[in-house]
Short mmCIF file of C-alpha atoms in Angstrom, two decimals:
data_model
loop_
_atom_site.label_atom_id
_atom_site.label_comp_id
_atom_site.label_asym_id
_atom_site.label_seq_id
_atom_site.Cartn_x
_atom_site.Cartn_y
_atom_site.Cartn_z
CA MET F 11 0.00 0.00 0.00
CA THR F 12 1.46 3.35 -1.08
CA SER F 13 1.62 5.96 1.67
CA THR F 14 0.61 9.56 1.03
CA PRO F 15 3.70 11.81 0.76
CA PRO F 16 4.03 14.83 3.06
CA ALA F 17 2.56 18.06 1.73
CA ILE F 18 6.10 19.48 1.71
CA GLU F 19 9.28 17.42 1.92
CA VAL F 20 12.81 18.87 2.00
CA ARG F 21 15.66 16.37 1.84
CA GLY F 22 19.37 17.15 2.03
CA LEU F 23 18.82 20.61 0.59
CA THR F 24 21.97 22.67 0.00
CA LYS F 25 22.39 26.11 -1.57
CA ARG F 26 25.60 28.12 -1.86
CA TYR F 27 26.24 31.69 -2.96
CA GLY F 28 29.95 31.76 -3.65
CA SER F 29 31.68 31.07 -0.36
CA VAL F 30 28.45 31.46 1.64
CA THR F 31 26.41 28.32 2.35
CA ALA F 32 22.86 29.62 2.76
CA VAL F 33 21.25 26.19 3.22
CA ASP F 34 23.31 23.26 4.48
CA ASP F 35 22.02 19.68 4.04
CA LEU F 36 18.57 20.67 5.35
CA SER F 37 15.77 18.10 5.79
CA PHE F 38 12.25 18.44 7.19
CA SER F 39 8.64 17.76 6.23
CA VAL F 40 5.27 19.51 6.56
CA ALA F 41 2.07 17.50 7.03
CA ALA F 42 -1.37 18.21 5.60
CA GLY F 43 -3.86 19.60 8.06
CA ARG F 44 -1.19 21.42 10.05
CA VAL F 45 0.19 24.95 10.32
CA THR F 46 3.97 24.66 10.53
CA GLY F 47 6.10 27.58 11.70
CA PHE F 48 9.47 27.96 9.96
CA LEU F 49 11.78 29.76 12.38
CA GLY F 50 15.39 30.90 12.40
CA PRO F 51 17.50 34.03 12.93
CA ASN F 52 18.01 36.51 10.12
CA GLY F 53 20.10 34.86 7.43
CA ALA F 54 19.29 31.34 8.62
CA GLY F 55 18.17 30.29 5.13
CA LYS F 56 14.38 30.36 5.48
CA THR F 57 13.59 32.48 2.41
CA THR F 58 16.20 30.68 0.32
CA THR F 59 14.59 27.34 1.22
CA MET F 60 11.15 28.66 0.28
CA ARG F 61 12.46 30.00 -3.03
CA ILE F 62 13.97 26.64 -3.93
CA LEU F 63 10.73 24.87 -2.94
CA LEU F 64 8.83 27.17 -5.33
CA GLY F 65 11.24 26.79 -8.22
CA LEU F 66 12.59 30.34 -7.90
CA ALA F 67 16.16 29.25 -7.13
CA ARG F 68 18.19 26.19 -7.99
CA ALA F 69 19.56 23.89 -5.30
CA ASP F 70 23.19 22.83 -5.33
CA GLY F 71 22.25 19.57 -3.65
CA GLY F 72 19.20 17.73 -2.36
CA GLU F 73 15.63 18.56 -3.30
CA ALA F 74 12.38 20.12 -2.09
CA ARG F 75 9.05 18.60 -3.10
CA VAL F 76 5.42 19.72 -2.92
CA LEU F 77 2.81 16.95 -2.78
CA GLY F 78 5.49 14.45 -3.72
CA ARG F 79 6.78 16.31 -6.79
CA LEU F 80 9.28 19.00 -7.65
CA TYR F 81 7.56 22.33 -8.28
CA ARG F 82 8.46 22.25 -11.97
CA GLY F 83 6.87 18.81 -12.22
CA LEU F 84 3.47 19.87 -10.90
CA ASP F 85 0.73 19.68 -13.54
CA ALA F 86 -0.91 22.91 -12.40
CA PRO F 87 1.31 24.58 -9.76
CA VAL F 88 -1.15 27.35 -8.91
CA ARG F 89 -3.77 24.72 -8.04
CA SER F 90 -1.37 22.85 -5.78
CA VAL F 91 0.60 25.52 -3.90
CA GLY F 92 -0.01 29.21 -3.23
CA ALA F 93 2.85 31.42 -2.14
CA ALA F 94 3.36 34.92 -0.74
CA LEU F 95 7.04 35.74 -0.31
CA GLU F 96 6.91 39.53 -0.73
CA ILE F 97 4.45 42.41 -1.04
CA THR F 98 6.33 44.53 -3.58
CA GLY F 99 5.35 42.88 -6.88
CA PHE F 100 2.16 44.85 -7.55
CA HIS F 101 1.62 47.38 -10.33
CA PRO F 102 0.62 50.56 -8.45
CA GLY F 103 -1.78 51.66 -11.18
CA ARG F 104 -3.83 48.48 -11.16
CA THR F 105 -6.76 47.85 -8.89
CA ALA F 106 -6.74 44.85 -6.59
CA ARG F 107 -9.40 43.21 -8.75
CA SER F 108 -7.43 43.84 -11.93
CA HIS F 109 -4.25 42.42 -10.38
CA LEU F 110 -5.98 39.17 -9.49
CA ARG F 111 -7.75 38.92 -12.85
CA VAL F 112 -4.39 39.23 -14.62
CA ALA F 113 -2.80 36.66 -12.31
CA ALA F 114 -5.67 34.20 -12.88
CA THR F 115 -5.51 34.70 -16.63
CA GLN F 116 -1.74 34.14 -16.71
CA ALA F 117 -2.27 30.93 -14.70
CA GLY F 118 -4.76 29.70 -17.29
CA LEU F 119 -7.68 29.63 -14.87
CA ALA F 120 -11.25 29.80 -16.11
CA ASP F 121 -13.43 32.82 -15.23
CA PRO F 122 -10.73 35.15 -13.85
CA SER F 123 -13.31 37.76 -12.77
CA ALA F 124 -15.16 35.33 -10.51
CA ILE F 125 -11.87 34.02 -9.13
CA ALA F 126 -10.71 37.56 -8.32
CA THR F 127 -13.97 38.36 -6.52
CA THR F 128 -13.83 35.17 -4.46
CA ALA F 129 -10.19 35.66 -3.47
CA LEU F 130 -10.76 39.28 -2.43
CA THR F 131 -13.72 38.26 -0.28
CA ARG F 132 -11.70 35.50 1.39
CA VAL F 133 -9.05 38.00 2.55
CA GLY F 134 -11.46 40.80 3.48
CA LEU F 135 -10.57 43.15 0.61
CA ASP F 136 -13.91 43.11 -1.20
CA GLU F 137 -14.64 46.74 -0.30
CA ALA F 138 -11.23 47.81 -1.65
CA ALA F 139 -11.45 45.68 -4.79
CA ASP F 140 -11.54 48.63 -7.18
CA ARG F 141 -8.98 50.81 -5.46
CA ARG F 142 -5.53 51.21 -7.00
CA VAL F 143 -2.87 49.17 -5.24
CA GLY F 144 -0.52 52.18 -5.15
CA GLY F 145 -2.71 53.63 -2.38
CA PHE F 146 -2.79 50.47 -0.28
CA SER F 147 -1.27 50.26 3.19
CA ALA F 148 1.29 47.55 3.97
CA GLY F 149 -1.42 45.51 5.67
CA MET F 150 -3.70 45.70 2.64
CA ARG F 151 -0.81 44.62 0.42
CA GLN F 152 -0.27 41.64 2.69
CA ARG F 153 -3.91 40.65 2.24
CA LEU F 154 -3.63 41.10 -1.53
CA ALA F 155 -0.51 38.91 -1.58
CA LEU F 156 -2.46 36.21 0.26
CA ALA F 157 -5.37 36.62 -2.17
CA SER F 158 -2.91 36.09 -5.03
CA ALA F 159 -1.76 32.87 -3.38
CA LEU F 160 -5.35 31.65 -3.16
CA ILE F 161 -6.51 32.12 -6.77
CA GLY F 162 -5.97 28.46 -7.68
CA ASP F 163 -7.62 27.19 -4.49
CA PRO F 164 -4.41 25.34 -3.52
CA SER F 165 -3.99 22.76 -0.78
CA VAL F 166 -0.58 24.09 0.30
CA LEU F 167 0.38 27.62 1.35
CA VAL F 168 3.96 28.92 1.66
CA LEU F 169 4.08 32.32 3.38
CA ASP F 170 7.10 34.44 4.29
CA GLU F 171 6.42 36.94 7.11
CA PRO F 172 2.70 37.33 6.27
CA SER F 173 2.02 39.34 9.46
CA ASN F 174 4.33 42.22 8.52
CA GLY F 175 2.31 45.42 8.21
CA LEU F 176 -0.87 43.99 9.70
CA ASP F 177 -2.51 45.77 12.63
CA PRO F 178 -3.55 43.70 15.69
CA ALA F 179 -6.98 42.99 14.21
CA GLY F 180 -5.33 41.90 10.97
CA VAL F 181 -2.92 39.60 12.80
CA ALA F 182 -5.83 37.98 14.66
CA TRP F 183 -7.70 37.59 11.37
CA LEU F 184 -4.68 35.93 9.73
CA ARG F 185 -4.36 33.51 12.65
CA ARG F 186 -8.01 32.45 12.25
CA PHE F 187 -7.64 32.17 8.49
CA LEU F 188 -4.58 29.91 8.63
CA ARG F 189 -6.04 27.66 11.28
CA HIS F 190 -9.27 27.31 9.29
CA PHE F 191 -7.28 26.54 6.13
CA ALA F 192 -5.44 23.75 7.95
CA SER F 193 -8.66 22.44 9.52
CA GLN F 194 -9.94 21.84 5.99
CA GLY F 195 -6.96 19.60 5.24
CA GLY F 196 -4.58 22.25 3.91
CA ALA F 197 -0.90 22.52 4.79
CA VAL F 198 0.75 25.81 5.74
CA LEU F 199 4.47 26.60 5.98
CA VAL F 200 4.84 30.07 7.47
CA SER F 201 7.91 32.03 8.57
CA SER F 202 7.59 34.85 11.07
CA HIS F 203 9.58 36.83 13.62
CA LEU F 204 6.44 37.48 15.71
CA LEU F 205 7.09 34.58 18.07
CA ALA F 206 4.23 35.31 20.45
CA GLU F 207 1.84 35.16 17.50
CA VAL F 208 3.51 32.04 16.10
CA ALA F 209 2.92 30.32 19.44
CA GLN F 210 -0.82 30.98 19.10
CA THR F 211 -1.06 30.04 15.42
CA VAL F 212 1.08 27.04 14.52
CA ASP F 213 0.84 23.35 15.39
CA GLU F 214 4.39 22.35 14.49
CA LEU F 215 7.77 24.07 14.34
CA VAL F 216 10.83 23.68 12.16
CA VAL F 217 13.82 25.61 13.54
CA ILE F 218 16.96 26.22 11.50
CA ASP F 219 20.14 28.19 12.17
CA ARG F 220 22.98 29.05 9.79
CA GLY F 221 21.22 27.03 7.11
CA ARG F 222 21.15 23.86 9.20
CA PHE F 223 18.33 21.93 10.84
CA VAL F 224 18.09 22.48 14.62
CA THR F 225 14.84 20.80 15.66
CA SER F 226 11.24 20.15 14.69
CA GLY F 227 8.07 18.98 16.41
CA PRO F 228 4.90 20.19 18.12
CA VAL F 229 5.19 23.63 19.72
CA ASP F 230 4.37 22.35 23.20
CA ASP F 231 7.05 19.66 22.99
CA ILE F 232 9.77 22.08 21.91
CA VAL F 233 8.86 24.72 24.49
CA GLY F 234 8.27 22.15 27.21
CA ALA F 235 11.68 20.58 26.68
CA LEU F 236 13.29 23.80 27.86
CA GLY F 237 11.56 23.67 31.22
CA ALA F 238 11.40 26.68 33.51
CA ALA F 239 13.68 29.63 32.91
CA VAL F 240 15.01 32.28 35.27
CA VAL F 241 14.22 35.83 34.18
CA VAL F 242 16.80 38.46 35.15
CA ARG F 243 16.82 42.22 34.70
CA SER F 244 19.97 44.14 35.49
CA PRO F 245 21.58 47.46 34.52
CA GLU F 246 24.76 45.36 34.15
CA ARG F 247 23.16 42.92 31.74
CA GLU F 248 26.13 42.16 29.51
CA ARG F 249 28.60 41.70 32.38
CA PHE F 250 26.19 39.38 34.15
CA ARG F 251 25.46 37.48 30.96
CA VAL F 252 29.15 36.69 30.56
CA LEU F 253 29.38 35.59 34.21
CA LEU F 254 26.39 33.30 33.85
CA GLU F 255 27.76 31.68 30.71
CA GLU F 256 31.17 31.22 32.35
CA HIS F 257 29.38 29.29 35.11
CA GLY F 258 27.66 26.94 32.64
CA ALA F 259 24.26 28.61 32.18
CA GLN F 260 22.58 29.12 28.82
CA VAL F 261 21.53 32.74 28.38
CA GLY F 262 19.35 34.48 25.82
CA VAL F 263 18.26 38.10 25.59
CA ALA F 264 14.50 38.59 25.28
CA SER F 265 12.94 41.36 23.21
CA ASP F 266 12.29 43.41 26.37
CA GLY F 267 15.99 43.33 27.29
CA SER F 268 15.71 40.80 30.11
CA LEU F 269 17.94 37.74 30.33
CA SER F 270 16.37 34.30 30.00
CA VAL F 271 18.60 31.87 31.91
CA THR F 272 18.40 28.07 31.78
CA GLY F 273 20.66 25.27 32.94
CA THR F 274 20.90 26.57 36.49
CA SER F 275 18.66 27.33 39.46
CA ILE F 276 17.24 30.67 40.53
CA GLU F 277 19.18 30.33 43.81
CA SER F 278 22.47 29.92 41.93
CA VAL F 279 21.70 32.97 39.77
CA GLY F 280 21.03 35.09 42.87
CA GLU F 281 24.16 33.84 44.63
CA LEU F 282 26.30 34.57 41.58
CA ALA F 283 24.94 38.11 41.38
CA ALA F 284 25.66 38.67 45.07
CA ALA F 285 29.18 37.25 44.81
CA HIS F 286 30.06 39.65 42.00
CA ALA F 287 28.11 42.66 43.27
CA VAL F 288 25.78 42.67 40.25
CA VAL F 289 22.73 44.90 40.75
CA LEU F 290 19.47 43.09 39.97
CA HIS F 291 16.19 44.80 39.23
CA GLU F 292 14.27 41.56 38.79
CA LEU F 293 14.86 37.88 39.51
CA ARG F 294 12.04 35.36 39.02
CA ARG F 295 11.14 31.96 37.71
CA SER F 296 9.18 31.77 34.47
CA GLY F 297 7.62 28.96 32.48
CA ALA F 298 9.35 28.72 29.13
CA THR F 299 7.93 30.69 26.20
CA LEU F 300 8.47 30.12 22.50
CA GLU F 301 10.76 33.16 22.46
CA GLU F 302 12.90 31.68 25.22
CA ALA F 303 13.00 28.30 23.48
CA PHE F 304 13.98 29.98 20.21
CA LEU F 305 16.77 31.96 21.89
CA HIS F 306 18.00 28.82 23.60
CA LEU F 307 18.01 26.79 20.38
CA THR F 308 19.76 29.48 18.34
CA GLY F 309 22.09 30.80 21.04
CA GLY F 310 20.21 34.09 21.32
CA ARG F 311 21.46 35.05 17.85
CA ASP F 312 19.44 37.17 15.43
CA ASP F 313 22.16 39.14 13.74
CA ALA F 314 23.38 36.99 10.86
CA PRO F 315 23.74 38.65 7.47
CA THR F 316 20.97 37.89 5.00
CA SER F 317 22.07 35.53 2.24
CA PRO F 318 22.81 37.54 -0.90
CA ALA F 319 20.53 37.27 -3.90
CA ARG F 320 22.21 36.38 -7.14
CA PRO F 321 21.06 36.91 -10.72
CA GLY F 322 19.96 33.77 -12.46
CA ASP F 323 18.47 32.04 -9.44
CA ALA F 324 15.00 32.11 -10.89
CA SER F 325 14.13 28.95 -12.84
#
């Protein structure tokens, strides 16, 4: 009996730009009926992986398949996978409706006008359908990018930072949309730096760093494996961070500037601060969050250079 292939399968994927290895022997899979978060620091290789998956860049090794096939081997790609990797590819003089009609026509879909209307309604842009895209906000462009991904009614969505530019109501709407899409049997691979939102939206995580696989699995399993963390605030943050690491602790810096410390007890942290006359403004236990797990898994790093784009990557 033949088993159904994963919705997305990446195996041994490698991509180099000169001396820079953007993706390094990367393997993971994405199941149907699940929202999978694709996480990593800047320059980790997320966008490069997505571009290879969608046939926009060539791999130097390995492969990435959608529904068991390479993108170029799909009979009707737009009906299998919808993608939104950027929000800059719109003609400013076209209306949203016109943009989608053109996209549907180019994809060879029947009744482009009806398709455009349906897609705009699905993303909540029906009232702005006849406005020129040049006057759209960033959030409206994000919705239009998602509408473009939906014109073929695909079963797989690949989205790169789809929350950028959305207001809080828009972010909540996107969360509901993606979860409903998955509940209908669809598969979603979504990258995002909004970790608190990711924690509320996705079922599974794939974490990469420096182009390499770090871990994957259900969100609760990955966060739970970290256990409780010790949260520290200090005006001498960097000095104390070094001291903690010298004494065997793992330390990440949260977005609010506090230290997230694991691998040691809260008592040991307090004693170390006292022994070295480090001023503390806060010292408490905290259940692990996705942000803390991410910082732990990637060493608190989010400063890698973005992989350079090279002419000729597009297939």
